[in-house]
Amino acid sequence: MVQGKWLAPGEDLSLLLPVREAVFGRGTDVRDAESWNVLVLSDSVPAATGRIWWQDGAFWLGDLAVLEEYRRRHLGDLVLRLLLYKAQSHSAREVRLISPADLTGFFSRLGLQEQPGGNPRFIEMMIPGDQIDLDTCSRCPKTNCPNRQPG
Ligand SMILES: CC(C)(COP(=O)(O)OP(=O)(O)OC[C@H]1O[C@@H](n2cnc3c(N)ncnc32)[C@H](O)[C@@H]1OP(=O)(O)O)[C@@H](O)C(=O)NCCC(=O)NCCS
C-alpha cells in the first residue's frame, strides 16, 4: 500500500530524512523550519519525499527524491502531485522549482514550463497557480481508455 503523509514546519522529520540523505547526500537545513514536507511510504517503508515553501512571492518545490530501488513506480509523480495540490489549496499565484537539466521532462508532464536564462544545468521552471491541473486524464494521449469521460 502507498501512503502519503504531510509534515508541518517544525514536525519531526526523522522518517523522511534518510530518503533525502540517500538521494542527495544531505539532511535537514534551515529551510525545513519553514517548509511543508511530504513523505510517501510504500508498504510502510519511507520511499519518497519532497517539500514546499513560500519565498519571494511564489511557492517553491524542492528536494523531490525517490529511493533508487523505488523509482519508476510513479512515487515521484505522487510526490509532485501532492506538492502541487498543497500549492493549489493555498491559492498559489505561481509555483517554481529548480530542475536538473535532464529532469525537466518529468516536471513538464504536469505543466511546469522552463524559464529563460540562468544556469543551463539547473533550469528554473514555473507554473501559474491557476494552470495547475491534477486531472490525470487531461494530458493523457490515450483515446480508448475506459476512465476517459465522454466529451
Ligand atoms: C525525478 C524522480 C523524483 C522521479 O521519480 P520516479 O518515482 O522514478 O518517477 P515516476 O515513476 O513517478 O515517473 C512518472 C512519469 O515521469 C516519467 N519520468 C521519470 N523521469 C523522467 C525524466 N527524467 N524525464 C522525463 N520523464 C520522466 C516516467 O517515465 C513516468 O512517465 P509515465 O507516467 O508515462 O509512465 C527520481 O528519479 C529521483 O529521485 N531523482 C533524483 C533526485 C532529483 O534529481 N530530484 C529532482 C530535484 S528537485
XYZ file of N, CA and C and ligand atoms in Angstrom:
501
model
N 0.842 -1.195 0.000
C 0.000 0.000 0.000
C 0.884 1.255 0.000
N 0.470 2.233 -0.767
C 1.210 3.501 -0.830
C 0.445 4.550 -0.022
N 1.175 5.249 0.861
C 0.552 6.276 1.699
C 1.350 7.574 1.597
N 0.642 8.687 1.626
C 1.292 9.995 1.671
C 1.051 10.619 3.035
N 2.094 11.266 3.581
C 1.971 11.852 4.911
C 2.580 13.255 4.885
N 1.817 14.248 5.334
C 2.327 15.614 5.396
C 2.979 15.880 6.743
N 4.088 16.592 6.722
C 4.763 17.003 7.950
C 4.852 18.529 7.936
N 4.223 19.139 8.922
C 4.164 20.602 9.001
C 5.523 21.155 9.442
N 5.767 22.452 9.187
C 7.016 23.066 9.659
C 7.202 22.790 11.149
N 8.387 22.337 11.513
C 8.682 22.072 12.922
C 8.414 20.644 13.356
N 7.702 19.864 12.533
C 7.441 18.470 12.910
C 8.700 17.608 12.746
N 8.659 16.470 13.438
C 9.793 15.536 13.411
C 9.975 14.942 12.003
N 11.164 15.112 11.422
C 11.427 14.637 10.055
C 12.266 13.363 10.036
N 12.366 12.704 11.169
C 13.321 11.585 11.244
C 12.971 10.441 10.300
N 11.693 10.301 9.919
C 11.347 9.230 8.987
C 11.755 9.554 7.558
N 11.673 10.820 7.190
C 11.946 11.159 5.777
C 13.397 11.543 5.503
N 14.131 11.988 6.529
C 15.497 12.450 6.258
C 16.410 11.370 5.681
N 16.243 10.099 6.075
C 17.088 9.075 5.428
C 16.875 8.995 3.917
N 15.675 9.301 3.441
C 15.417 9.288 2.000
C 16.172 10.451 1.354
N 16.032 11.641 1.928
C 16.750 12.805 1.379
C 18.263 12.554 1.398
N 18.738 11.989 2.515
C 20.184 11.740 2.641
C 20.665 10.720 1.611
N 19.863 9.676 1.391
C 20.278 8.635 0.431
C 20.342 9.189 -0.985
N 19.439 10.103 -1.324
C 19.371 10.594 -2.711
C 20.285 11.812 -2.930
N 20.303 12.742 -1.980
C 21.065 13.979 -2.194
C 22.343 14.063 -1.354
N 22.503 13.139 -0.405
C 23.685 13.191 0.454
C 23.669 14.328 1.451
N 22.488 14.847 1.761
C 22.390 15.896 2.793
C 21.084 15.736 3.547
N 21.091 16.248 4.796
C 19.937 16.066 5.663
C 19.138 17.332 5.848
N 18.784 17.638 7.081
C 17.936 18.807 7.322
C 18.744 20.099 7.185
N 18.011 21.213 6.981
C 18.645 22.523 6.902
C 17.639 23.568 7.387
N 18.029 24.821 7.345
C 17.171 25.873 7.905
C 15.830 25.962 7.175
N 15.803 25.556 5.893
C 14.563 25.669 5.118
C 13.452 24.758 5.663
N 13.824 23.676 6.313
C 12.792 22.778 6.853
C 11.910 23.488 7.878
N 12.458 24.470 8.562
C 11.676 25.172 9.591
C 10.509 25.942 8.980
N 10.591 26.219 7.665
C 9.507 26.973 7.014
C 8.833 26.173 5.902
N 9.114 24.873 5.817
C 8.576 24.045 4.725
C 7.540 23.062 5.232
N 6.611 22.742 4.328
C 5.796 21.537 4.487
C 6.524 20.435 3.734
N 6.814 19.348 4.452
C 7.451 18.194 3.827
C 6.413 17.114 3.600
N 6.585 16.366 2.519
C 5.711 15.221 2.300
C 6.575 13.963 2.245
N 6.031 12.910 2.855
C 6.704 11.617 2.872
C 5.765 10.600 2.244
N 6.282 9.825 1.303
C 5.483 8.735 0.723
C 6.080 7.411 1.196
N 5.191 6.590 1.740
C 5.599 5.269 2.235
C 5.035 4.204 1.313
N 5.863 3.200 1.030
C 5.419 2.056 0.241
C 5.470 0.839 1.161
N 4.316 0.259 1.421
C 4.233 -0.822 2.416
C 4.959 -0.428 3.704
N 4.657 0.760 4.172
C 5.183 1.320 5.433
C 6.671 1.680 5.389
N 7.337 1.521 4.236
C 8.755 1.884 4.122
C 8.866 3.291 3.533
N 9.557 4.230 4.226
C 9.766 5.564 3.653
C 10.510 5.449 2.326
N 9.892 5.930 1.229
C 10.455 5.677 -0.098
C 10.656 6.955 -0.907
N 9.894 8.002 -0.602
C 9.961 9.210 -1.433
C 9.598 10.430 -0.601
N 10.112 11.567 -1.021
C 9.853 12.788 -0.264
C 9.966 14.024 -1.161
N 9.557 15.158 -0.614
C 9.692 16.442 -1.289
C 9.198 17.516 -0.337
N 9.442 18.791 -0.674
C 8.969 19.855 0.220
C 8.536 21.079 -0.559
N 7.781 21.928 0.126
C 7.253 23.160 -0.468
C 7.366 24.282 0.555
N 7.774 25.452 0.069
C 7.899 26.602 0.954
C 7.558 27.864 0.177
N 7.302 28.916 0.923
C 6.945 30.220 0.347
C 8.167 31.118 0.353
N 8.451 31.751 -0.764
C 9.623 32.632 -0.836
C 9.455 33.631 -1.963
N 9.650 34.900 -1.678
C 9.664 35.962 -2.688
C 8.438 35.907 -3.595
N 7.275 35.741 -3.024
C 6.039 35.836 -3.802
C 5.618 34.582 -4.530
N 6.321 33.468 -4.318
C 5.943 32.224 -5.006
C 6.082 31.052 -4.045
N 5.363 29.980 -4.362
C 5.620 28.716 -3.683
C 6.731 28.004 -4.453
N 7.692 27.477 -3.716
C 8.811 26.743 -4.312
C 8.738 25.280 -3.911
N 8.964 24.409 -4.865
C 9.051 22.974 -4.600
C 10.522 22.571 -4.672
N 10.895 21.616 -3.856
C 12.280 21.173 -3.926
C 12.525 19.855 -3.239
N 13.714 19.350 -3.479
C 14.189 18.133 -2.823
C 13.263 16.946 -3.028
N 12.679 16.881 -4.224
C 11.902 15.679 -4.593
C 12.867 14.523 -4.751
N 12.632 13.467 -4.038
C 13.577 12.350 -4.053
C 12.831 11.030 -3.888
N 13.195 10.085 -4.725
C 12.671 8.720 -4.607
C 13.881 7.801 -4.462
N 13.856 6.930 -3.493
C 14.952 5.977 -3.344
C 15.120 5.205 -4.643
N 16.381 4.999 -5.012
C 16.702 4.340 -6.283
C 15.845 3.080 -6.519
N 15.731 2.240 -5.514
C 15.032 0.948 -5.682
C 13.519 1.096 -5.789
N 13.000 2.320 -5.563
C 11.551 2.541 -5.675
C 11.190 3.383 -6.901
N 12.179 3.683 -7.739
C 11.892 4.554 -8.901
C 11.091 3.814 -9.968
N 10.501 4.646 -10.861
C 9.696 4.138 -11.986
C 8.459 3.368 -11.519
N 7.945 3.742 -10.333
C 6.682 3.161 -9.865
C 5.664 4.263 -9.606
N 5.926 5.446 -10.149
C 5.037 6.599 -10.026
C 4.985 7.197 -8.618
N 5.988 6.899 -7.796
C 6.016 7.544 -6.475
C 6.466 9.000 -6.607
N 7.403 9.265 -7.526
C 7.825 10.645 -7.760
C 6.664 11.483 -8.275
N 5.892 10.900 -9.159
C 4.705 11.580 -9.687
C 3.739 11.901 -8.544
N 3.554 10.954 -7.623
C 2.657 11.194 -6.492
C 3.171 12.341 -5.623
N 4.485 12.353 -5.349
C 5.055 13.450 -4.543
C 4.802 14.791 -5.229
N 5.072 14.847 -6.544
C 4.874 16.105 -7.276
C 3.411 16.544 -7.230
N 2.511 15.611 -7.423
C 1.079 15.957 -7.377
C 0.658 16.444 -5.987
N 1.180 15.782 -4.935
C 0.834 16.213 -3.576
C 1.334 17.642 -3.323
N 2.549 17.931 -3.803
C 3.102 19.274 -3.602
C 2.299 20.317 -4.378
N 1.940 19.987 -5.618
C 1.151 20.937 -6.419
C -0.236 21.127 -5.809
N -0.785 20.062 -5.260
C -2.095 20.172 -4.616
C -2.011 21.092 -3.395
N -0.928 20.955 -2.644
C -0.743 21.837 -1.472
C -0.672 23.293 -1.928
N 0.085 23.555 -3.000
C 0.178 24.929 -3.519
C -1.196 25.422 -3.979
N -1.912 24.557 -4.686
C -3.243 24.916 -5.193
C -4.187 25.232 -4.036
N -4.130 24.426 -2.986
C -5.053 24.632 -1.871
C -4.690 25.875 -1.059
N -3.496 26.431 -1.290
C -3.134 27.713 -0.675
C -3.300 28.860 -1.679
N -4.029 28.601 -2.738
C -4.299 29.620 -3.767
C -3.008 30.241 -4.300
N -2.021 29.402 -4.584
C -0.737 29.898 -5.072
C -0.915 30.716 -6.352
N -0.214 31.838 -6.442
C -0.218 32.621 -7.685
C 0.720 31.969 -8.689
N 1.864 31.487 -8.202
C 2.752 30.719 -9.070
C 3.586 29.747 -8.248
N 4.012 28.687 -8.904
C 4.815 27.645 -8.268
C 6.099 27.515 -9.076
N 7.220 27.499 -8.385
C 8.518 27.443 -9.059
C 9.368 26.312 -8.486
N 10.328 25.883 -9.287
C 11.328 24.922 -8.802
C 12.554 25.017 -9.684
N 13.649 24.460 -9.191
C 14.885 24.364 -9.976
C 15.080 22.889 -10.311
N 15.116 22.586 -11.608
C 15.235 21.189 -12.038
C 16.602 20.927 -12.658
N 17.231 19.789 -12.334
C 18.391 19.380 -13.129
C 17.958 19.291 -14.596
N 18.875 19.653 -15.518
C 18.509 19.746 -16.934
C 17.889 18.457 -17.468
N 18.337 17.297 -16.962
C 17.815 16.034 -17.505
C 16.476 15.617 -16.890
N 15.900 16.438 -16.010
C 14.624 16.071 -15.379
C 13.473 16.995 -15.754
N 13.738 17.972 -16.642
C 12.663 18.928 -16.940
C 11.434 18.218 -17.521
N 11.677 17.117 -18.254
C 10.554 16.367 -18.836
C 9.634 15.786 -17.776
N 10.208 15.400 -16.645
C 9.405 14.870 -15.539
C 8.455 15.955 -15.022
N 8.960 17.184 -14.908
C 8.133 18.264 -14.368
C 7.190 18.854 -15.421
N 7.624 18.885 -16.674
C 6.761 19.483 -17.705
C 5.509 18.634 -17.948
N 5.567 17.338 -17.593
C 4.367 16.491 -17.729
C 3.180 17.087 -16.993
N 3.454 17.807 -15.882
C 2.354 18.391 -15.121
C 2.267 19.906 -15.334
N 2.827 20.382 -16.452
C 2.573 21.765 -16.863
C 3.622 22.768 -16.452
N 4.666 22.368 -15.724
C 5.717 23.335 -15.381
C 6.496 23.691 -16.635
N 6.764 24.984 -16.787
C 7.440 25.451 -18.004
C 8.822 25.991 -17.691
N 9.763 25.677 -18.603
C 11.126 26.171 -18.422
C 11.164 27.687 -18.546
N 11.920 28.344 -17.644
C 12.074 29.789 -17.684
C 13.394 30.131 -18.365
N 13.404 31.191 -19.182
C 14.637 31.520 -19.911
C 15.736 32.033 -18.991
N 16.997 31.885 -19.469
C 18.148 32.425 -18.741
C 18.618 31.484 -17.659
N 19.626 31.930 -16.918
C 20.115 31.153 -15.788
C 21.093 30.074 -16.170
N 21.304 29.169 -15.246
C 22.288 28.097 -15.374
C 21.728 26.983 -16.257
N 22.403 26.621 -17.360
C 21.851 25.586 -18.246
C 21.794 24.198 -17.610
N 22.517 23.979 -16.526
C 22.479 22.649 -15.877
C 21.331 22.549 -14.880
N 20.908 23.681 -14.365
C 19.802 23.704 -13.405
C 18.777 24.718 -13.881
N 17.643 24.228 -14.329
C 16.670 25.058 -15.037
C 15.544 25.477 -14.104
N 15.266 26.777 -14.066
C 14.106 27.216 -13.285
C 12.836 26.927 -14.081
N 11.842 26.366 -13.393
C 10.565 26.045 -14.040
C 9.448 26.693 -13.227
N 8.337 26.996 -13.910
C 7.250 27.706 -13.247
C 5.906 27.294 -13.841
N 4.899 27.279 -12.981
C 3.521 27.148 -13.462
C 2.661 28.148 -12.692
N 1.851 28.946 -13.392
C 0.916 29.817 -12.676
C -0.070 28.947 -11.895
N -0.425 29.402 -10.701
C -1.300 28.598 -9.848
C -2.605 28.215 -10.520
N -3.149 29.142 -11.333
C -4.452 28.843 -11.942
C -4.338 27.885 -13.128
N -3.089 27.481 -13.459
C -2.929 26.490 -14.542
C -2.584 25.094 -14.030
N -2.533 24.957 -12.703
C -2.254 23.622 -12.152
C -3.454 22.733 -12.450
N -3.170 21.594 -13.096
C -4.234 20.672 -13.498
C -3.820 19.269 -13.067
N -4.458 18.782 -12.023
C -4.073 17.478 -11.480
C -4.966 16.353 -11.991
N -5.787 16.658 -12.975
C -6.633 15.630 -13.590
C -5.736 14.697 -14.418
N -5.636 13.457 -13.989
C -4.735 12.505 -14.652
C -5.074 12.340 -16.125
N -6.347 12.439 -16.459
C -6.763 12.153 -17.840
C -6.501 13.312 -18.801
N -6.440 14.546 -18.292
C -6.497 15.677 -19.219
C -5.294 15.750 -20.155
N -4.106 15.241 -19.719
C -2.934 15.283 -20.610
C -2.618 13.922 -21.215
N -3.434 12.920 -20.903
C -3.132 11.574 -21.387
C -3.543 11.436 -22.849
N -2.632 10.898 -23.694
C -2.947 10.781 -25.117
C -3.891 9.625 -25.447
N -4.129 8.703 -24.493
C -4.957 7.538 -24.818
C -6.384 7.979 -25.120
N -6.932 7.434 -26.209
C -8.310 7.814 -26.565
C -9.311 6.708 -26.229
N -8.791 5.491 -26.027
C -9.704 4.360 -25.819
C -9.720 3.886 -24.367
N -9.368 4.771 -23.419
C -9.285 4.376 -22.013
C -10.683 4.402 -21.389
N -11.046 3.362 -20.630
C -12.376 3.331 -20.015
C -12.581 4.431 -18.973
N -11.474 4.990 -18.445
C -11.617 6.066 -17.446
C -11.980 7.409 -18.072
N -11.742 7.519 -19.398
C -11.953 8.819 -20.048
C -13.444 9.132 -20.141
N -13.786 10.315 -19.645
C -15.184 10.756 -19.713
C -15.495 11.184 -21.132
N -16.680 10.891 -21.634
C -17.032 11.368 -22.968
C -17.082 12.894 -23.014
N -16.737 13.454 -24.179
C -16.817 14.900 -24.352
C -15.596 15.536 -23.880
C 12.985 12.514 -10.507
C 12.460 11.410 -9.641
C 11.855 12.047 -8.382
C 11.391 10.620 -10.430
O 10.848 9.646 -9.568
P 10.198 8.278 -10.096
O 9.352 7.759 -8.993
O 11.234 7.375 -10.666
O 9.307 8.790 -11.320
P 7.846 8.269 -11.683
O 7.846 6.769 -11.737
O 6.864 8.889 -10.777
O 7.659 8.864 -13.152
C 6.425 9.384 -13.546
C 6.490 9.637 -15.042
O 7.570 10.558 -15.304
C 8.427 9.989 -16.271
N 9.798 10.394 -15.973
C 10.567 9.985 -14.957
N 11.791 10.572 -15.033
C 11.759 11.347 -16.160
C 12.702 12.191 -16.810
N 13.945 12.361 -16.337
N 12.307 12.843 -17.926
C 11.071 12.681 -18.441
N 10.126 11.892 -17.868
C 10.475 11.230 -16.750
C 8.252 8.488 -16.121
O 8.609 7.817 -17.314
C 6.762 8.381 -15.863
O 6.054 8.509 -17.087
P 4.666 7.709 -17.368
O 3.636 8.335 -16.450
O 4.401 7.975 -18.809
O 4.937 6.275 -17.030
C 13.599 10.416 -9.266
O 14.213 9.974 -10.453
C 14.670 10.969 -8.346
O 14.550 10.884 -7.118
N 15.734 11.549 -8.939
C 16.894 12.047 -8.163
C 16.563 13.273 -7.347
C 16.350 14.512 -8.192
O 17.156 14.855 -9.039
N 15.244 15.217 -7.885
C 14.851 16.431 -8.553
C 15.409 17.615 -7.879
S 14.134 18.649 -7.263
